[in-house]
PDB file of C-alpha atoms in Angstrom:
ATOM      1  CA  UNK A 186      -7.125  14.411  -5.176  1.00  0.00           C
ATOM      2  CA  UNK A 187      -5.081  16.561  -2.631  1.00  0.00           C
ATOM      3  CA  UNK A 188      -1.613  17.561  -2.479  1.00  0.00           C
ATOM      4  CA  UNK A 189       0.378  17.104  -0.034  1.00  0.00           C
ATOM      5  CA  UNK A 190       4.089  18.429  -0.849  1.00  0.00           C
ATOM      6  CA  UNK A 191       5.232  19.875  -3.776  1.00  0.00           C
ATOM      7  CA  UNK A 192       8.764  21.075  -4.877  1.00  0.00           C
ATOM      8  CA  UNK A 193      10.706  20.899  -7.927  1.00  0.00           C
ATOM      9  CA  UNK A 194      11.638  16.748  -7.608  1.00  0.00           C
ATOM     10  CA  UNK A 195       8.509  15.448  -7.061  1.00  0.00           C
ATOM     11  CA  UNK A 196       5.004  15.900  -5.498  1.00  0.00           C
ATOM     12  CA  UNK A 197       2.930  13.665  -3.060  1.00  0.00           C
ATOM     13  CA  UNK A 198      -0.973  13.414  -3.075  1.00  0.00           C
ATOM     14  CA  UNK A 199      -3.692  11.117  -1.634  1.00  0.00           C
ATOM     15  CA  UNK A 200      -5.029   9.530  -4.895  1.00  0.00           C
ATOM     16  CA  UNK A 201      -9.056   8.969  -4.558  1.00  0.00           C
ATOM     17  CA  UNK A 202     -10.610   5.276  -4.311  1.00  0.00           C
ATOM     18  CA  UNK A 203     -11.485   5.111  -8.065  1.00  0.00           C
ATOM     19  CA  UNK A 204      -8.662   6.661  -9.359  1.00  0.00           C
ATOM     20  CA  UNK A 205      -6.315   5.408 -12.023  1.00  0.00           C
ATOM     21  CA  UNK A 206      -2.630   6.055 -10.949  1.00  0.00           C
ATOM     22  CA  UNK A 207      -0.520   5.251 -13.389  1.00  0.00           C
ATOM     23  CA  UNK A 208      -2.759   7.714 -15.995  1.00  0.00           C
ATOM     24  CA  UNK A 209      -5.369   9.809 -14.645  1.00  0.00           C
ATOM     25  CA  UNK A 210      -3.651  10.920 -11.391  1.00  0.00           C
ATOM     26  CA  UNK A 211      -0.411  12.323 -13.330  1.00  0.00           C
ATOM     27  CA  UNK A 212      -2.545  13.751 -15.841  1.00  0.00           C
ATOM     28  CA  UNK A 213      -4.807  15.515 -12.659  1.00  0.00           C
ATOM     29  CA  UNK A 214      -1.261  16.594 -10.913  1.00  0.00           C
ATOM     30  CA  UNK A 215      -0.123  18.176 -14.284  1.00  0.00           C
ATOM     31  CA  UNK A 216      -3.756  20.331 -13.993  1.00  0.00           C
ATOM     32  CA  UNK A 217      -3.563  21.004 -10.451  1.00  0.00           C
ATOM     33  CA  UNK A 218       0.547  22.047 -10.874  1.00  0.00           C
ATOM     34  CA  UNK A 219       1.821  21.997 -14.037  1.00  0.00           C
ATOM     35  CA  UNK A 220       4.389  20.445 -15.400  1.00  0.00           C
ATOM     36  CA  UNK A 221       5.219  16.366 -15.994  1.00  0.00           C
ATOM     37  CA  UNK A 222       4.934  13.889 -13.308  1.00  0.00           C
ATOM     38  CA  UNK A 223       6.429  10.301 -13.138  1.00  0.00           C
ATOM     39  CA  UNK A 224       4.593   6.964 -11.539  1.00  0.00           C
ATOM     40  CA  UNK A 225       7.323   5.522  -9.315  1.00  0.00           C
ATOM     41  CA  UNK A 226       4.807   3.444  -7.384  1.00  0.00           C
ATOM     42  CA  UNK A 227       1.323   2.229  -7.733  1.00  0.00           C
ATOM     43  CA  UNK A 228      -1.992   1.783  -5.923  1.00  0.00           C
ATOM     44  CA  UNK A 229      -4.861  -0.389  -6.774  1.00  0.00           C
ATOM     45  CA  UNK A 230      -7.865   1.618  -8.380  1.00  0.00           C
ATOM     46  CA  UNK A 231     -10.041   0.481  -5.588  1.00  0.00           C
ATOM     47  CA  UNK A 232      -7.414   2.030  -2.854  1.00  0.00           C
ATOM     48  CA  UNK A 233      -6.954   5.314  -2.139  1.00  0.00           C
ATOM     49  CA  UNK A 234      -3.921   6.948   0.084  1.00  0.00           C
ATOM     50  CA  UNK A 235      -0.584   8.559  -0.391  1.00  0.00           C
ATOM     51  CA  UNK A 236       1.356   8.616  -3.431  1.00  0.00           C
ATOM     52  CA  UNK A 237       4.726  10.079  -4.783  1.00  0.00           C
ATOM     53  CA  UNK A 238       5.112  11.259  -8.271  1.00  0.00           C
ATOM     54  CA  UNK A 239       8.714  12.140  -9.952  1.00  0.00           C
ATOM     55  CA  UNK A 240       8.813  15.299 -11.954  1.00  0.00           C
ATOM     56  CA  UNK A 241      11.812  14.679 -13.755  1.00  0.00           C
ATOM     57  CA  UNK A 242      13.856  12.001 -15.011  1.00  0.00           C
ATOM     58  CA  UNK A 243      16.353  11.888 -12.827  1.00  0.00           C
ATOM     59  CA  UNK A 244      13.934  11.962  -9.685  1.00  0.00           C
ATOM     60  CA  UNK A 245      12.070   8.968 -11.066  1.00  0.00           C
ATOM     61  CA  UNK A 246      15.624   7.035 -12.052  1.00  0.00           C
ATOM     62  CA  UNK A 247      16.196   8.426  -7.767  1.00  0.00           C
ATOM     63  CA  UNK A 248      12.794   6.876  -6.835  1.00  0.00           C
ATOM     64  CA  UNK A 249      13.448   3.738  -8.606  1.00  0.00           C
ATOM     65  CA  UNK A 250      16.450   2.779  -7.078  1.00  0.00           C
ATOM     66  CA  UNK A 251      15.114   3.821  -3.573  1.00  0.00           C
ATOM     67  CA  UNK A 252      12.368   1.345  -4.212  1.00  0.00           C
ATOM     68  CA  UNK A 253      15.136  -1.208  -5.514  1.00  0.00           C
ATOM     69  CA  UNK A 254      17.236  -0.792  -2.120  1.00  0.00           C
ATOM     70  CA  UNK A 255      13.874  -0.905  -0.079  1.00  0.00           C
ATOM     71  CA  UNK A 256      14.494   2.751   1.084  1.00  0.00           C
ATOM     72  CA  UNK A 257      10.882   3.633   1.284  1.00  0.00           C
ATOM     73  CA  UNK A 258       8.578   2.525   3.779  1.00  0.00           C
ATOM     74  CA  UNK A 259       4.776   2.077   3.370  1.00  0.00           C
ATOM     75  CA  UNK A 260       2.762   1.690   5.513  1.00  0.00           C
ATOM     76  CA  UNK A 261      -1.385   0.952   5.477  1.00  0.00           C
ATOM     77  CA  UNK A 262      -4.412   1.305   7.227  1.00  0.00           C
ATOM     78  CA  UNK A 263      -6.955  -1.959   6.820  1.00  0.00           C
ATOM     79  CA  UNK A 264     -10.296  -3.625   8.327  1.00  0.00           C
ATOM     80  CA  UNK A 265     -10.631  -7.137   8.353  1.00  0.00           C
ATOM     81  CA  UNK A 266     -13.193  -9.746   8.793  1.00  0.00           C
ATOM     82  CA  UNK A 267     -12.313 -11.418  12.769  1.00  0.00           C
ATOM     83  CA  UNK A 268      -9.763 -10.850  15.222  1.00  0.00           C
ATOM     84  CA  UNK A 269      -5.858 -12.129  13.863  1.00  0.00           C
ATOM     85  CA  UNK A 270      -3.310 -12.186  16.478  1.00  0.00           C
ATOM     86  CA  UNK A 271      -2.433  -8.804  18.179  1.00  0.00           C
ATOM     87  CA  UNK A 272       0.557  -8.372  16.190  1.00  0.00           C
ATOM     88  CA  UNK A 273       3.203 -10.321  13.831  1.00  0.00           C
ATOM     89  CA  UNK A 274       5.146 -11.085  10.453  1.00  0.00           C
ATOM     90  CA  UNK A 275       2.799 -12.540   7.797  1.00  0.00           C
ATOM     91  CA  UNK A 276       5.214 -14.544   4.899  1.00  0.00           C
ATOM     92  CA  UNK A 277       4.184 -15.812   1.867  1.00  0.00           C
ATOM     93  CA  UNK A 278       4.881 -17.471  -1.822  1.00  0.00           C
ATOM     94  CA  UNK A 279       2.311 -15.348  -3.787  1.00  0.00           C
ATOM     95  CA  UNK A 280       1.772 -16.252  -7.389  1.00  0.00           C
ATOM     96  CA  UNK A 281      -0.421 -13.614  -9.854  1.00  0.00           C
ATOM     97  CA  UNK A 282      -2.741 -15.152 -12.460  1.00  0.00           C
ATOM     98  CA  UNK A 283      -2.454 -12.223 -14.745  1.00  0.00           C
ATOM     99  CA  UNK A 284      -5.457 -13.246 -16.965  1.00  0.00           C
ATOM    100  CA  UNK A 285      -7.876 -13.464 -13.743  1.00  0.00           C
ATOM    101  CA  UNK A 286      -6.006 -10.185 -12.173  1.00  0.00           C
ATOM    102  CA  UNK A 287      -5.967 -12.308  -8.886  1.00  0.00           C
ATOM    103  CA  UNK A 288      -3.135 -13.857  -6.723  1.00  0.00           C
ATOM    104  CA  UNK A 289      -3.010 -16.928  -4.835  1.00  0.00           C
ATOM    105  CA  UNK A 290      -0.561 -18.229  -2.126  1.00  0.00           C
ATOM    106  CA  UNK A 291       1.703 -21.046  -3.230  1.00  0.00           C
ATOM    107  CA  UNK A 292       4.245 -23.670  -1.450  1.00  0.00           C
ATOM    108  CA  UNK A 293       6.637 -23.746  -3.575  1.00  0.00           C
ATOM    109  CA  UNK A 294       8.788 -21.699  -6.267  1.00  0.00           C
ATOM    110  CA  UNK A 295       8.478 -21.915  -9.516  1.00  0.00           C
ATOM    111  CA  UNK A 296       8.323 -19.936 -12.465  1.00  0.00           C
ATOM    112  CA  UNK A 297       6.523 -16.003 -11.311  1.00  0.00           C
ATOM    113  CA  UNK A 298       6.045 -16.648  -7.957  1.00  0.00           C
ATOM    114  CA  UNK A 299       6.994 -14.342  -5.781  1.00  0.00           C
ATOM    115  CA  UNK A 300       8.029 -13.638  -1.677  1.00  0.00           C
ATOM    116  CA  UNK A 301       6.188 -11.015   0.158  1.00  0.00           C
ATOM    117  CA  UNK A 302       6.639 -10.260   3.641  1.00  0.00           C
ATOM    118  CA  UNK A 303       4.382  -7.173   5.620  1.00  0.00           C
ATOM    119  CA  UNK A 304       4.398  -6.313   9.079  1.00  0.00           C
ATOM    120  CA  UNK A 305       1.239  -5.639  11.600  1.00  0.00           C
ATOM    121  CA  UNK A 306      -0.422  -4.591  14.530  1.00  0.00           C
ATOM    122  CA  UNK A 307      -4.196  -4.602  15.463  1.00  0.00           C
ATOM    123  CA  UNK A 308      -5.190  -1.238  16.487  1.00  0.00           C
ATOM    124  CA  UNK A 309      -8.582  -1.430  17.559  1.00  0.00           C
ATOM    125  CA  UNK A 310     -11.202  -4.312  17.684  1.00  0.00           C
ATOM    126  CA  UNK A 311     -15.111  -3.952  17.613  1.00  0.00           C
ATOM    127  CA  UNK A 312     -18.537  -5.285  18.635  1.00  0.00           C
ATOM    128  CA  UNK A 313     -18.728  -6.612  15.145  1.00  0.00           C
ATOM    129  CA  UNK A 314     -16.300  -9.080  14.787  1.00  0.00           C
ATOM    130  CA  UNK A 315     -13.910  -6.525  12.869  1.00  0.00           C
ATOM    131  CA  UNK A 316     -10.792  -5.429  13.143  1.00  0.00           C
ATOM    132  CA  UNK A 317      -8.413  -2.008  12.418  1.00  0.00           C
ATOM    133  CA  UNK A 318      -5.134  -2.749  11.627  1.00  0.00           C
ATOM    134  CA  UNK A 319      -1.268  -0.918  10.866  1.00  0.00           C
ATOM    135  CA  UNK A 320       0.690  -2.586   8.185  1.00  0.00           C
ATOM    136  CA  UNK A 321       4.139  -1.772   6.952  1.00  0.00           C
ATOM    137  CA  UNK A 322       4.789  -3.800   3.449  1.00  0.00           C
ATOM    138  CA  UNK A 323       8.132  -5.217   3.319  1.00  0.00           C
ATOM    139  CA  UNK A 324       7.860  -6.069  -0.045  1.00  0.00           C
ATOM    140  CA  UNK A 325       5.452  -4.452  -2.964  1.00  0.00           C
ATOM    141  CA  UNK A 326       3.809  -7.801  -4.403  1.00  0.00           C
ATOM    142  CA  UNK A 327       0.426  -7.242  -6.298  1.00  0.00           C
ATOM    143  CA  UNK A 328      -3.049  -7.580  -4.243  1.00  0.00           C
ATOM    144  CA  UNK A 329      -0.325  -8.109  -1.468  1.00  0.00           C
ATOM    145  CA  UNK A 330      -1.884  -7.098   1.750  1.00  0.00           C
ATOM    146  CA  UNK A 331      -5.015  -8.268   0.674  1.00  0.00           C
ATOM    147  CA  UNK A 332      -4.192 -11.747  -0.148  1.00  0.00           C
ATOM    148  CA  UNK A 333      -1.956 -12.432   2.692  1.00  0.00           C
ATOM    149  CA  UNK A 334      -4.693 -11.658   5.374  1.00  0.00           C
ATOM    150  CA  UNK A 335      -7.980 -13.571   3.525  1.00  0.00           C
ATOM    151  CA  UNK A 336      -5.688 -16.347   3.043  1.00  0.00           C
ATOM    152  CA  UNK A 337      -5.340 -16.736   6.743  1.00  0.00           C
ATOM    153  CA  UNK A 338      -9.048 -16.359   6.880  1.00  0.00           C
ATOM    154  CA  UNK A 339      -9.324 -12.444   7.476  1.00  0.00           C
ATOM    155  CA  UNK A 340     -10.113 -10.947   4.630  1.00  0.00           C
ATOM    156  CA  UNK A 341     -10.515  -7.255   4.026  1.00  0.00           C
ATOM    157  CA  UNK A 342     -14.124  -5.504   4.611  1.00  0.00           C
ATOM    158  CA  UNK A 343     -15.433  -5.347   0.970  1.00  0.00           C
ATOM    159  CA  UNK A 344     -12.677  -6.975  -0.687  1.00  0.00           C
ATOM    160  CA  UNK A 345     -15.088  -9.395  -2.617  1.00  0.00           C
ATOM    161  CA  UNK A 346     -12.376 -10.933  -4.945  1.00  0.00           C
ATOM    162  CA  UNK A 347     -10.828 -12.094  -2.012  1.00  0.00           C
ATOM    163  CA  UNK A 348     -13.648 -13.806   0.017  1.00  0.00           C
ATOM    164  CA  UNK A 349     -15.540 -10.692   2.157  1.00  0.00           C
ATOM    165  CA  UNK A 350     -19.067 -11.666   2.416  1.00  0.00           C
ATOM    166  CA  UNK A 351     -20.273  -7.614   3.216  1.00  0.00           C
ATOM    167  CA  UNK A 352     -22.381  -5.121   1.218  1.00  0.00           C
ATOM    168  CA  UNK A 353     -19.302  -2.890   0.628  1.00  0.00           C
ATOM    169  CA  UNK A 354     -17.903  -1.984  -2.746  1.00  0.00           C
ATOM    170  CA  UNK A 355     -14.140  -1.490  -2.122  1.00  0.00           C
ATOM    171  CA  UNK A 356     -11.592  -3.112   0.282  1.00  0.00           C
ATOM    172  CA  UNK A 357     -11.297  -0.975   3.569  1.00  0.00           C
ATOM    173  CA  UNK A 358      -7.542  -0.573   2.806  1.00  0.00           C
ATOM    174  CA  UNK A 359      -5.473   2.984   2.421  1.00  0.00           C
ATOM    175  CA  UNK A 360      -1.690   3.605   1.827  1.00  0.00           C
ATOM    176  CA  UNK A 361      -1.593   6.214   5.325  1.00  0.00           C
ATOM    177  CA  UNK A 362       2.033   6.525   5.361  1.00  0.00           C
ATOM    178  CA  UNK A 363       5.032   7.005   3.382  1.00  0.00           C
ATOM    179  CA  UNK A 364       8.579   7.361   3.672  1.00  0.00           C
ATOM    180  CA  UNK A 365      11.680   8.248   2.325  1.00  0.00           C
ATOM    181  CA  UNK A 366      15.370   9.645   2.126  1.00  0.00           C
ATOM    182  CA  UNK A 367      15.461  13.020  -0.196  1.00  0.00           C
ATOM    183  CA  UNK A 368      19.305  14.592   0.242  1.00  0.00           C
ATOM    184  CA  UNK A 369      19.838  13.382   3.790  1.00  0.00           C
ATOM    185  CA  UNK A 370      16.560  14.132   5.070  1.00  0.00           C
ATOM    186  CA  UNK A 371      13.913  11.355   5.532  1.00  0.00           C
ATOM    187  CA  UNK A 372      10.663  12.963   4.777  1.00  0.00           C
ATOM    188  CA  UNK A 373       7.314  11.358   5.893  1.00  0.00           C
ATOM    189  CA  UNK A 374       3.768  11.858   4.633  1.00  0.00           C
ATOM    190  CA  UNK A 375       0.446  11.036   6.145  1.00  0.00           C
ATOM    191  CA  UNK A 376      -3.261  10.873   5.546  1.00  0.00           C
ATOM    192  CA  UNK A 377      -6.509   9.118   7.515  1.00  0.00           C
ATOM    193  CA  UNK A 378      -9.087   7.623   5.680  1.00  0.00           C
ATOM    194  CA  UNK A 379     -12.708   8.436   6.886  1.00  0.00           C
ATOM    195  CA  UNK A 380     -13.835   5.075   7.992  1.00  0.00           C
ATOM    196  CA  UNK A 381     -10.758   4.311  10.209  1.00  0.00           C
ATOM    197  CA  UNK A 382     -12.266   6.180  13.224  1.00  0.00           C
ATOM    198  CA  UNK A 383      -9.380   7.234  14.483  1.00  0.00           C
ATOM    199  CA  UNK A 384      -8.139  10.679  15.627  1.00  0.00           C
ATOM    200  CA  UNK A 385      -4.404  10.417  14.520  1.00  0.00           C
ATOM    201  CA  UNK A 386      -1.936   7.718  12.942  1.00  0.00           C
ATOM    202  CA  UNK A 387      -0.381   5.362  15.432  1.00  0.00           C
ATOM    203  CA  UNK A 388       3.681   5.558  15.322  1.00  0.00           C
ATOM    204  CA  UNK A 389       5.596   4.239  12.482  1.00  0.00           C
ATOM    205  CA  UNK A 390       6.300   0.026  12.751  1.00  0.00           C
ATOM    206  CA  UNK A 391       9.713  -0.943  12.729  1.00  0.00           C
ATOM    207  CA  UNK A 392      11.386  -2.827  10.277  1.00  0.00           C
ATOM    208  CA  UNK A 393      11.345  -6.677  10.593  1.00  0.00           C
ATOM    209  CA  UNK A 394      14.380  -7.946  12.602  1.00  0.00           C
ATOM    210  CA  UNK A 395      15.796  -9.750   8.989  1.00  0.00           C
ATOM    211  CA  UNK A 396      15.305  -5.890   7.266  1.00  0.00           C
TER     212      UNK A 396
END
């Protein structure tokens, strides 16, 4: 774990691939800092990337409605399996089965399904049929990111619940950016993951027009 900021509302970190973050990375924050710190936001335990942590009550209950007015932007780093389109708006019905921890695309509503809408652009391509891509979520659905691309037949290098057919172990995905108004001031955070290959983060992606 590294931190990245820390003052007396909250702190932000890159949480390690293999981490827990709901448990074990407030419990390494309180080591590293002291003190209590609040999930406001989660990460898969097979992604890694930037995180924010409350340290009081009334930062979380300030986090939480943030989320709730979509006031923070996130904003990923992923390989995929083949070349999607250079850029675009990917929009789904998603539906969790909680009891398989997996989620599928649906047509229709009904009862726990879900919209989720991200945002990307294709950084770089390669010899090997892969591709780097920027992704801003619009919405914070489960497996999101993940789901949306395999289900349009690009799924994520070593994502093997989702369809990759590689000899990786975790999805090449990592929460690079994030965003956010603290008393007037939006303050941004941002970490590379080794295997992007990449020098520097590419600048932030807009909103979608409808945001």
């Amino acid at each position: 774990m590294t931190v990245l900021f820390s003052c007396q509302d909250y702190a932000v970190c890159v949480k390690p691939v293999g981490m827990d973050s709901e448990h074990a990375l407030p419990e390494a924050l309180t080591a590293a800092l002291s003190g209590s710190f609040f999930p406001v936001h989660r990460l898969d335990l097979n992604v890694g990337g930037v995180m924010v942590y409350a340290r009081n009550q009334q930062a979380a209950a300030a986090f939480a409605r943030m989320i709730q007015q979509n006031q923070m932007t996130k904003e990923y780093l992923a390989i995929c399996h083949g070349t999607p389109p250079q850029c675009g708006v990917l929009e789904d019905l998603l539906w969790k089965d909680s009891k398989r921890n997996k989620v599928f695309v649906v047509s229709r509503v009904r009862s726990g399904v879900k919209k989720a809408q991200l945002q990307y652009q294709v950084i770089t391509g390669s010899h090997d049929e892969t591709t780097l891509i920027h992704i801003r979520l619009g919405t914070g659905r489960s497996h999101q990111i993940r789901v949306q691309f395999a289900s349009r037949g690009y799924p994520l290098l070593g994502d093997h619940k989702y369809g990759a057919r590689d000899s990786l172990t975790q999805p090449r995905l990592f929460a690079c950016r994030l965003a956010f108004p603290w008393h007037g001031k939006l303050q941004t955070f941002e970490a590379l993951p080794e295997w992007a290959g990449i020098a520097s983060l590419p600048d932030p992606l807009p909103g979608p027009p409808d945001q």
